[in-house]
Tab-separated table of C-alpha atoms in Angstrom:
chain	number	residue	atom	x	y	z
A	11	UNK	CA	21.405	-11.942	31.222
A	12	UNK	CA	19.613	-8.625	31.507
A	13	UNK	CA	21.488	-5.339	29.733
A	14	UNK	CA	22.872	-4.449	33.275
A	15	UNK	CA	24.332	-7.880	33.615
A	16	UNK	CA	25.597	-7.440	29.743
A	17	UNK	CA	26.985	-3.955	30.651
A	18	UNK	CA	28.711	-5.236	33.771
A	19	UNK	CA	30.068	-8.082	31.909
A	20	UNK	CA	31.454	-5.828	29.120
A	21	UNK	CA	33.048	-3.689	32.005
A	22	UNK	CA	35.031	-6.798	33.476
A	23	UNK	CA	36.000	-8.374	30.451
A	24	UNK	CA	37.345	-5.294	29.115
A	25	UNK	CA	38.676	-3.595	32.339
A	26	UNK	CA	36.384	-0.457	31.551
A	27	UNK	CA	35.732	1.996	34.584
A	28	UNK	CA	31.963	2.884	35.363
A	29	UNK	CA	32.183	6.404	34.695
A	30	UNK	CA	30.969	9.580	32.514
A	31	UNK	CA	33.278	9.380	30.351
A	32	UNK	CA	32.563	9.520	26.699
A	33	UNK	CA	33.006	6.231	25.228
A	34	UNK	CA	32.500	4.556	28.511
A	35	UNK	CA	29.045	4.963	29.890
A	36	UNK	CA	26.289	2.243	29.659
A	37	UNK	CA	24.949	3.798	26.630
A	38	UNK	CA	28.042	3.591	25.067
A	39	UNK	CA	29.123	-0.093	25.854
A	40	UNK	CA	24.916	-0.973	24.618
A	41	UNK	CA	25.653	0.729	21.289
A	42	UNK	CA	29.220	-1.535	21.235
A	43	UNK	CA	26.908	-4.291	21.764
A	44	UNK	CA	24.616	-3.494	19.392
A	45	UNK	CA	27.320	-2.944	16.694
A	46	UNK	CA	28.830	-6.303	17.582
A	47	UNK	CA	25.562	-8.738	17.417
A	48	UNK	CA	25.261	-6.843	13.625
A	49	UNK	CA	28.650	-7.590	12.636
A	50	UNK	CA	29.723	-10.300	14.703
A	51	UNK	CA	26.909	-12.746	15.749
A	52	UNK	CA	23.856	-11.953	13.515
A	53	UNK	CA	25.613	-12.723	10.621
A	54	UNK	CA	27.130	-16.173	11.683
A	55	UNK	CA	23.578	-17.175	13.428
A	56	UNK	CA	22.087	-16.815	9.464
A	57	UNK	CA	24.692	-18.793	7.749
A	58	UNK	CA	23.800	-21.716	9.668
A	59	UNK	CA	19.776	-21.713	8.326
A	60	UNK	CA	18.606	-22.579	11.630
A	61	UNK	CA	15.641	-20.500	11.848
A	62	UNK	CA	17.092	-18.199	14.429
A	63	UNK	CA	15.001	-15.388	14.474
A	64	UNK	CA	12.513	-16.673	12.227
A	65	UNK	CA	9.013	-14.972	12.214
A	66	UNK	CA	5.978	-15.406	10.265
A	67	UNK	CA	3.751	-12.805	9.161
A	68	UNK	CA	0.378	-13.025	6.918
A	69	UNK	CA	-0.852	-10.104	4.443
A	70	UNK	CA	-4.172	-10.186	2.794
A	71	UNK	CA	-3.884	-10.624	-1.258
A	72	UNK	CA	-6.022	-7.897	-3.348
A	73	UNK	CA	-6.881	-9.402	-6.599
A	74	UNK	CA	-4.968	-6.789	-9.095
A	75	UNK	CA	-2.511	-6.057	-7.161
A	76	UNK	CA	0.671	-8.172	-7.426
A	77	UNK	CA	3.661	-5.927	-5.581
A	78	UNK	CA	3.782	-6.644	-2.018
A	79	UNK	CA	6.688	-5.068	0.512
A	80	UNK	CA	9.020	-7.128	2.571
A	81	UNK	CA	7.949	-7.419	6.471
A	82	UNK	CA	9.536	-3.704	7.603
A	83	UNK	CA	11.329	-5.645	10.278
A	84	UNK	CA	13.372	-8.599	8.462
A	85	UNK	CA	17.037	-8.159	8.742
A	86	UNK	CA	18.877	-7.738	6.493
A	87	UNK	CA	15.894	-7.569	4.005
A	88	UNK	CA	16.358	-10.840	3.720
A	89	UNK	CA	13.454	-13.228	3.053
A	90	UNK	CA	13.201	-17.009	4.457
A	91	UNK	CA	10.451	-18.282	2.572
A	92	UNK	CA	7.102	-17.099	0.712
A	93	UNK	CA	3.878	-19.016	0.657
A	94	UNK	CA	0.098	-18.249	-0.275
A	95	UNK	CA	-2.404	-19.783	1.777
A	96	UNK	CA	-6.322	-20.186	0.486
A	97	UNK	CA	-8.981	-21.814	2.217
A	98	UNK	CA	-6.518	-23.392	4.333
A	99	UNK	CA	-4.080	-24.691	1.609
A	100	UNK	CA	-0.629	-23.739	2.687
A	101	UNK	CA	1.849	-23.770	-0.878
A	102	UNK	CA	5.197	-22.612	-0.920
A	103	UNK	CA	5.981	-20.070	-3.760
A	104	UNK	CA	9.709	-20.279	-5.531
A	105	UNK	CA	11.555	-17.539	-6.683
A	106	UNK	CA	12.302	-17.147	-10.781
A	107	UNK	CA	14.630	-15.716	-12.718
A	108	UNK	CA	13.849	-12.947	-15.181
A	109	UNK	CA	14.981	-15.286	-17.875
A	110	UNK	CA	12.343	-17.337	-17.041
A	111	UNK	CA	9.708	-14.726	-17.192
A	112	UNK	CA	8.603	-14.887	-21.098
A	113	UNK	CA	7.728	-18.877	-20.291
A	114	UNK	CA	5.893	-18.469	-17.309
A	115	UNK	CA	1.729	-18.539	-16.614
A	116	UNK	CA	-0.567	-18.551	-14.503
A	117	UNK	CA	-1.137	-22.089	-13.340
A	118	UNK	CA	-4.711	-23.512	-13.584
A	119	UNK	CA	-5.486	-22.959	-9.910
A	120	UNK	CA	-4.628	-19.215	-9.913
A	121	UNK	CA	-1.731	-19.970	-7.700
A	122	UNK	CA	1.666	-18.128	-9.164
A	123	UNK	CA	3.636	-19.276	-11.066
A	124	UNK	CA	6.505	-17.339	-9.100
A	125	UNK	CA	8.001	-14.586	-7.287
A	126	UNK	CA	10.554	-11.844	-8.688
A	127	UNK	CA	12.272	-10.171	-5.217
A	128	UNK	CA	13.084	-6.561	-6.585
A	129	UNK	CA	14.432	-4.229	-3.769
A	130	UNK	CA	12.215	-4.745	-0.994
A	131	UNK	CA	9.481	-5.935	-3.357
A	132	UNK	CA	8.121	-9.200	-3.891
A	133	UNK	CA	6.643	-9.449	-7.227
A	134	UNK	CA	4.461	-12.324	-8.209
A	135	UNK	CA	4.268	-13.439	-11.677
A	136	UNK	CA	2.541	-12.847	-13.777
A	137	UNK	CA	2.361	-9.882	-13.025
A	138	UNK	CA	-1.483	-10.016	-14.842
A	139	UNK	CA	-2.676	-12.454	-12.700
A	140	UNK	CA	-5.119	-12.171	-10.079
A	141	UNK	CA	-4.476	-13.629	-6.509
A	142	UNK	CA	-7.025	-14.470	-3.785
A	143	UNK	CA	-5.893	-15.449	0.314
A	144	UNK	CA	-2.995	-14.343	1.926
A	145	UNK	CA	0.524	-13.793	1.357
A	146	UNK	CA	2.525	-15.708	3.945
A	147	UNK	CA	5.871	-14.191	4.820
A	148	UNK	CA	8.794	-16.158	7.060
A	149	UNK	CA	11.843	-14.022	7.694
A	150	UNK	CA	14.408	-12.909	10.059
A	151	UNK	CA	13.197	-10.464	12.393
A	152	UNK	CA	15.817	-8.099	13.365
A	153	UNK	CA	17.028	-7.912	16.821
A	154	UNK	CA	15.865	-5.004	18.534
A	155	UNK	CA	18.732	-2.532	19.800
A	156	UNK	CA	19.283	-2.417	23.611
A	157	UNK	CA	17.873	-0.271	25.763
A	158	UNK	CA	19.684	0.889	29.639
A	159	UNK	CA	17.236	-0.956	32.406
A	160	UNK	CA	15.564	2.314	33.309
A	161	UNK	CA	13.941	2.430	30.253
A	162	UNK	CA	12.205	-0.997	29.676
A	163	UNK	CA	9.618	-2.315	31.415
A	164	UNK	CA	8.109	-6.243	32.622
A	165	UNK	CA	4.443	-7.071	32.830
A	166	UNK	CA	2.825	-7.733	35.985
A	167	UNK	CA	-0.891	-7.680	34.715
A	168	UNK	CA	-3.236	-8.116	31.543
A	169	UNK	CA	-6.700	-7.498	32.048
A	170	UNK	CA	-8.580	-7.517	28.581
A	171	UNK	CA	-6.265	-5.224	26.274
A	172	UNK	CA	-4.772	-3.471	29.349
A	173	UNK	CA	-1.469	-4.226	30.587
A	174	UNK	CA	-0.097	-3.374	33.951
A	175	UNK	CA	3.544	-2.615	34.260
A	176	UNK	CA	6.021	-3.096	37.306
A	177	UNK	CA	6.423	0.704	37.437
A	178	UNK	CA	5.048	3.912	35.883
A	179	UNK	CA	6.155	3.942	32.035
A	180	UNK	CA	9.427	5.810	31.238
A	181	UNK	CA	8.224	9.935	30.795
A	182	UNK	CA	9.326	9.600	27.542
A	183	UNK	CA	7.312	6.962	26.260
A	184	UNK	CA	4.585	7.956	23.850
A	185	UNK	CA	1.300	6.055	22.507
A	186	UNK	CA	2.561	4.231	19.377
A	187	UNK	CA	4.112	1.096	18.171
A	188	UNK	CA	5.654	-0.986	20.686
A	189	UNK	CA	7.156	-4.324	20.987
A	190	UNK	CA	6.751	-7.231	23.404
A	191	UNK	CA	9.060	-9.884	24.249
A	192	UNK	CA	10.139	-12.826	26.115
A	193	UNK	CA	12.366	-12.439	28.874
A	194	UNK	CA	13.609	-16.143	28.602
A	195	UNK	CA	16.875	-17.047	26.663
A	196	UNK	CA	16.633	-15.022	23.033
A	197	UNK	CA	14.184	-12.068	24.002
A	198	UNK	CA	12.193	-13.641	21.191
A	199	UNK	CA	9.540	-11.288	20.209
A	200	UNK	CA	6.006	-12.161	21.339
A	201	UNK	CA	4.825	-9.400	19.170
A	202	UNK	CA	6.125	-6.507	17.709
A	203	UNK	CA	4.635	-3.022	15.805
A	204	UNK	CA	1.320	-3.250	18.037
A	205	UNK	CA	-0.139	0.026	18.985
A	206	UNK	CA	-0.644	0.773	22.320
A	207	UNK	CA	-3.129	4.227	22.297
A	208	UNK	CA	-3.190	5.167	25.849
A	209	UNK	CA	-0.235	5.147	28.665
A	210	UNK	CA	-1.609	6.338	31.943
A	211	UNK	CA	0.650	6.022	34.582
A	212	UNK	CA	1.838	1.796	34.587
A	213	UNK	CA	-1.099	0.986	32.248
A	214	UNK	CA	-0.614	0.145	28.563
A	215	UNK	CA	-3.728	-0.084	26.580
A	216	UNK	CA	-3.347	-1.783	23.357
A	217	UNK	CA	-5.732	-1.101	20.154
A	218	UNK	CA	-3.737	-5.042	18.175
A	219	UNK	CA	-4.891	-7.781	19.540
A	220	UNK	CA	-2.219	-8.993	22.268
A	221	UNK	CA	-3.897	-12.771	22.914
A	222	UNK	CA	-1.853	-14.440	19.982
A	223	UNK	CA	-5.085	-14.149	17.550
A	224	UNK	CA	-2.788	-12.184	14.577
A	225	UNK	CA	-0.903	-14.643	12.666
A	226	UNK	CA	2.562	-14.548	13.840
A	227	UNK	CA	2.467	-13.437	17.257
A	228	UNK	CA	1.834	-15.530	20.738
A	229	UNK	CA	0.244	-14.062	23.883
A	230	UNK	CA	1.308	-12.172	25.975
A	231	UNK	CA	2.158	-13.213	29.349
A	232	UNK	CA	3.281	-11.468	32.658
A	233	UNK	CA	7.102	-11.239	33.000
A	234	UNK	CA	7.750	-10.076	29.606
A	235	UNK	CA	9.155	-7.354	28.464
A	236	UNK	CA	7.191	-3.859	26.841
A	237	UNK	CA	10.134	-1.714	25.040
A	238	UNK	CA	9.401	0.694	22.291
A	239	UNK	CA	9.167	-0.926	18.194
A	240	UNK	CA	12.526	-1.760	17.621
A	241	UNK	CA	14.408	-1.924	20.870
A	242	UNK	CA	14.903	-4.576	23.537
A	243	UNK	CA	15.502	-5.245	26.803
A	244	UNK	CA	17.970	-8.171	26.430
A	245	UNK	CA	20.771	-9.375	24.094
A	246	UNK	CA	18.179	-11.251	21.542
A	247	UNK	CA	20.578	-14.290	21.553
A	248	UNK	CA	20.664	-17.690	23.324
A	249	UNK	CA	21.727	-17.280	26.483
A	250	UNK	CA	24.990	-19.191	25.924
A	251	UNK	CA	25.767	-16.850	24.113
A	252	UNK	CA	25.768	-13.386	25.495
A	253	UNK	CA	29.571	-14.011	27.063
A	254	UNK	CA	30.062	-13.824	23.134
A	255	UNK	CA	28.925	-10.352	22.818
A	256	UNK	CA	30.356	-8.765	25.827
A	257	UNK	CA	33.902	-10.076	24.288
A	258	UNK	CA	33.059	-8.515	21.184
A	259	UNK	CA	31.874	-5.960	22.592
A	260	UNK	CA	35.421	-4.936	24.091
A	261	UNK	CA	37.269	-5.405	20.400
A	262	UNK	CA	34.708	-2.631	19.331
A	263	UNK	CA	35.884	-0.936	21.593
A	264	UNK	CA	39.292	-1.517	21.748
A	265	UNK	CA	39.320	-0.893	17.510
A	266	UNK	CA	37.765	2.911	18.411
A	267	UNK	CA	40.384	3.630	20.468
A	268	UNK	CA	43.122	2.574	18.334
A	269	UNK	CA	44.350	-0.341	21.160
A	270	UNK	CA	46.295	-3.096	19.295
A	271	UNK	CA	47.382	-4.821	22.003
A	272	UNK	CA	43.565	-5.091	23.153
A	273	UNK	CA	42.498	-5.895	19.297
A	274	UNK	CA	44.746	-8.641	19.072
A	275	UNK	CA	43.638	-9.935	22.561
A	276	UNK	CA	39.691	-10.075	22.062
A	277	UNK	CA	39.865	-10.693	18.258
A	278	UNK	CA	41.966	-13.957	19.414
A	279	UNK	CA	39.762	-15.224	22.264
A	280	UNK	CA	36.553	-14.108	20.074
A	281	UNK	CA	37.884	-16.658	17.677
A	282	UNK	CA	38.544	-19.094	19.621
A	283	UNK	CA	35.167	-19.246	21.540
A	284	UNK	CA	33.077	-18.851	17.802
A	285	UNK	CA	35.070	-22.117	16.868
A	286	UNK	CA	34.139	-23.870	20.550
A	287	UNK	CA	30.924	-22.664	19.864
A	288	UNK	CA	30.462	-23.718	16.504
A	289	UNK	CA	29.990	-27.232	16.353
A	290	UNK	CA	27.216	-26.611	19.087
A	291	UNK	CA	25.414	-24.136	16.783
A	292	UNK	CA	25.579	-25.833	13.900
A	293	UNK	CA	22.470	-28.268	14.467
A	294	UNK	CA	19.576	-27.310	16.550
A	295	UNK	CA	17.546	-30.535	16.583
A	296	UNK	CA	19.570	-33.806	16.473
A	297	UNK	CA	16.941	-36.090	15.150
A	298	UNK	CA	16.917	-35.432	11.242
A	299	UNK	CA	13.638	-33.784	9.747
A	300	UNK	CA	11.046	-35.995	8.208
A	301	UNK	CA	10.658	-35.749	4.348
A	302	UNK	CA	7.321	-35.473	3.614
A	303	UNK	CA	6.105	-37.076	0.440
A	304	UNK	CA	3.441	-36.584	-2.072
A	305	UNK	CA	0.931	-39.196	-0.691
A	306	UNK	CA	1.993	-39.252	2.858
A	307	UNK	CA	-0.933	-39.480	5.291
A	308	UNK	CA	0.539	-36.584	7.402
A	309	UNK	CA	1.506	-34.448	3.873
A	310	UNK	CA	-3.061	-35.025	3.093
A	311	UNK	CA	-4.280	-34.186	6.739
A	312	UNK	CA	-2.085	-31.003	7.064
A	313	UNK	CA	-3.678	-30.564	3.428
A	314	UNK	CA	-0.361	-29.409	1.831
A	315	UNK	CA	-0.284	-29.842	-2.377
């Protein structure tokens, strides 16, 4: 489902005209959307730890320096997991209480001992040791708001670090940071902050790689979808989904204007279709995970401690 298909949906489920009117035009119903996958969906999708929306993203350690900043784009500032890797040793990094922090040391291989998460800070500890690799974050990327069809466009071309568009770029589009995404089920983000420093016409030319070489990201391939840093150009849910938001959708809508009869009708069927839906969401993958343990053969050739 594209965001016209979303907006039309919204429209029929909630009997909405297509007209000018404030409170009623595609922006509008995009921005209901919007407000309904934060309040609605996004939170439910987290509580069930299923990696949806789950991103990686690698910093470079500098010895000295032991304060590092959450990825700018995890939702909710929320962090999934921390790891260092060095010299191709991947070791996950647990988070300590302050009470803890009198007893703690630097262990014998220089990896922390820790991590304190202040703010949007992750501090490792102790705070006088010196770290060497990278600083692996996984978190939950936040969906990127939704942007009217005119104003997104797909990839027809890449040639190098150019990328060809299916029309001229939107006039107000501007070198900077832009995203890239899929346009299969999810929108999930092929890469996101890369800076494109030239638009001429329907060329993009990028100065981040765009092949899949950084850490985190995957190539880019024609069909998806170029949208400024921060926006997208479909509901970033499962497809199965997006009949969700369009219903939700309508009870923000319906709560603006002060409808109770409409309240009372969407917040029932929303309801209903999150508990239909819920069993469904609740697992992912129906085979159970393998436990890897501390001699495995797999656990020694992925060279995990």
């Amino acid at each position: 489902m594209t965001n016209a298909d979303l907006i039309e949906k919204i429209r029929a489920i909630g009997g909405i005209p297509n007209t000018e009117v404030l409170g009623a035009r595609d922006e509008d119903l995009l921005a209901r959307a919007d407000e309904s996958l934060t309040t609605h969906l996004l939170p439910k999708l987290l509580e069930l730890r299923e990696n949806y929306y789950v991103r990686r993203q690698r910093t470079a350690l500098t010895p000295g320096v032991t304060r590092y900043r959450l990825p700018a784009r995890a939702s909710l500032n929320k962090l999934h997991g921390l790891f260092i890797v060095r010299d191709d040793v991947f070791q996950e990094i647990d988070e300590i209480d302050y009470e803890e922090l009198n007893e703690i040391q630097t262990q014998a291989d220089g990896h922390p001992a820790g991590y304190l998460l202040e703010g949007n800070t992750i501090l490792l500890v102790p705070e006088n040791g010196s770290y060497t690799g990278s600083l692996e974050f996984a978190f939950y990327a936040r969906p990127g708001l939704l942007l009217l069809p005119d104003d997104v466009r797909q990839i027809t071309d890449i040639t190098g670090d150019e990328v060809t568009l299916d029309a001229d770029a939107p006039t107000a589009w501007a070198p900077g940071l832009f995203d890239a995404h899929s346009a299969q089920s999810g929108a999930e983000l092929s890469l996101w902050d890369a800076t494109v420093s030239d638009i001429t016409d329907d060329v993009l030319t990028f100065t981040d790689p765009i092949d899949g070489s950084t850490f985190g990201t995957s190539p880019l391939q024609v069909g998806d979808y170029i949208v400024p840093a921060g926006f997208s150009a479909l509901p970033c849910l499962p497809a199965e989904l997006h009949g969700l938001l369009a219903r939700a959708a309508c009870l923000q809508l319906a709560e603006s204007l002060g409808d109770t009869t409409k309240i009372q009708v969407h917040a029932g069927l929303l309801d209903k279709a999150f508990k239909s839906m819920g069993s469904a969401m609740e697992t992912r993958i129906d085979t159970k995970p393998i436990k890897l343990g501390r001699n495995t053969t797999l656990k020694r050739r992925l060279r995990f401690r």
